[in-house]
Coordinates of C-alpha atoms in Angstrom, one line a residue:
X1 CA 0.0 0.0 0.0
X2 CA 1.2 3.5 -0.7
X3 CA 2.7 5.5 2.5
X4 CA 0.6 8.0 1.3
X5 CA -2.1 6.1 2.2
X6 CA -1.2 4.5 5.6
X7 CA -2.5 7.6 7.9
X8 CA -5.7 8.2 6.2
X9 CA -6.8 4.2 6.2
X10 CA -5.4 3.8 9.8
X11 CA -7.7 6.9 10.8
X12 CA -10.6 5.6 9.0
X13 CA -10.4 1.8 10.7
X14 CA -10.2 3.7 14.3
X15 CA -12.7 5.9 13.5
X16 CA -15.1 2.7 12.3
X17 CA -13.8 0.7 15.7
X18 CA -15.1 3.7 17.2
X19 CA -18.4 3.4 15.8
X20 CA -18.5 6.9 14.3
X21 CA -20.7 5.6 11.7
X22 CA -23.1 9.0 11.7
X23 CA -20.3 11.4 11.6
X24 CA -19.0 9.7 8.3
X25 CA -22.1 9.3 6.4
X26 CA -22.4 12.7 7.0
X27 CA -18.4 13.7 5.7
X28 CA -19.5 11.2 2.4
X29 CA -17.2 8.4 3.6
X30 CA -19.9 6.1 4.0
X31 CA -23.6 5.9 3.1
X32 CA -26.3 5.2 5.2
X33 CA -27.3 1.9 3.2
X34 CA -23.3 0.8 3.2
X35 CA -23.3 1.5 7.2
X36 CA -26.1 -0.6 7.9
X37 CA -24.8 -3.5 6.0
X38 CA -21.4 -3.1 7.4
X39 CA -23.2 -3.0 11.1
X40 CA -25.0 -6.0 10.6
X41 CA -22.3 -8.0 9.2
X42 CA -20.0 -7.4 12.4
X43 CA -22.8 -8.4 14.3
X44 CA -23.4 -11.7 12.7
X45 CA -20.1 -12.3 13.1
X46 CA -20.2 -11.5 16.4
X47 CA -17.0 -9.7 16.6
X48 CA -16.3 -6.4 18.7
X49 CA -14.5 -3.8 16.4
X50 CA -11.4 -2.5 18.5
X51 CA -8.8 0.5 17.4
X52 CA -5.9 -1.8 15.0
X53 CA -2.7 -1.3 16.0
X54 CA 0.0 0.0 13.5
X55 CA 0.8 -3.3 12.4
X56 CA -2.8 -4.0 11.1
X57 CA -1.5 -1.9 8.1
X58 CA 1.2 -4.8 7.2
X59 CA -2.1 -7.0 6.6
X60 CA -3.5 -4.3 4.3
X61 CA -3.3 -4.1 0.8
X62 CA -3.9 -1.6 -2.4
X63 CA -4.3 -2.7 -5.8
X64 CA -4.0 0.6 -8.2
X65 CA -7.9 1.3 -9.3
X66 CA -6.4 3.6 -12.1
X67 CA -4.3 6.6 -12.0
X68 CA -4.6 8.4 -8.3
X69 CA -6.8 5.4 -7.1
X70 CA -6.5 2.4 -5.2
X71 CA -8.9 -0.3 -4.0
X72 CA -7.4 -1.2 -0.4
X73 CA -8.9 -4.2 1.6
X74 CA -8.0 -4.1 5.0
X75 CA -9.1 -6.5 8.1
X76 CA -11.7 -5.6 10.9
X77 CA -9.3 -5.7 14.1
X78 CA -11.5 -7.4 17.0
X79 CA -11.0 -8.0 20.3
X80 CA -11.4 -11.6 20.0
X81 CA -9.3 -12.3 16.9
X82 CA -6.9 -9.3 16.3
X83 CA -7.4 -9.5 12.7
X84 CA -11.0 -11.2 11.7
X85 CA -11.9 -12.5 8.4
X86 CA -14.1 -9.9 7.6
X87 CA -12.2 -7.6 5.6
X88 CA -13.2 -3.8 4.5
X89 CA -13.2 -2.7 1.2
X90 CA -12.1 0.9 0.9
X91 CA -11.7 2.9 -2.0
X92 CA -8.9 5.7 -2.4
X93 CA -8.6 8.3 -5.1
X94 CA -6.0 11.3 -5.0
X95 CA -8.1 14.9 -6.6
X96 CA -6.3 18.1 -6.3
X97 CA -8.3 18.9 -3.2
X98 CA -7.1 15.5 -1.4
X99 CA -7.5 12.3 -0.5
X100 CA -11.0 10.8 -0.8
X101 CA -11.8 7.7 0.8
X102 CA -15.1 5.8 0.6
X103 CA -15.6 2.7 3.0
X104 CA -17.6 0.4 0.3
X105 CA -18.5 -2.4 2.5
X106 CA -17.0 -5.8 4.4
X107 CA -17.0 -9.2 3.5
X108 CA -16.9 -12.3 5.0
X109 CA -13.4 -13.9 3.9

């Protein structure tokens, strides 16, 4: 993954452990639809979302999306596992205001 990348996705997963789910619909991260299917998901799985540590981004990766953007998937730190198998899917795109990240979802893998 890009070192550009590493703060903003580490921010993002702490910020999703943290359950700020309203606050980034409302900053276009995330929409409503996407956060209630992510929500459900972890509680199926019965996992409790905890802040990753640094190393959590050795188990991410980035696959270049086209030019400026990046499809990262990244694993959903728990308490109970460290890294679960469900995995987020995030996508990154570089504009010349910044770096936009969407969180499009997890999956069971």
């Amino acid at each position: 993954m890009p070192e550009a990348l590493h703060e903003p996705v580490q921010e993002l997963l702490t910020r999703l452990a943290r359950r700020e789910l309203p606050a980034l619909i409302d900053e276009g991260v995330l929409t409503p639809e996407t956060a209630a299917k992510i929500e459900q998901e972890i509680i199926d799985y019965g996992a409790s979302p905890v802040i990753p540590p640094d190393i959590a981004l050795l188990l991410t990766s980035a696959v270049a999306d086209g030019e400026g953007a990046w499809t990262i998937e990244a694993p959903l730190w728990t308490r109970e596992e460290g890294p679960s198998d469900l995995t987020l899917w995030i996508h990154a795109h570089e504009h010349e205001s910044g770096l936009e990240l969407t969180l499009r979802g997890v999956a069971l893998v």
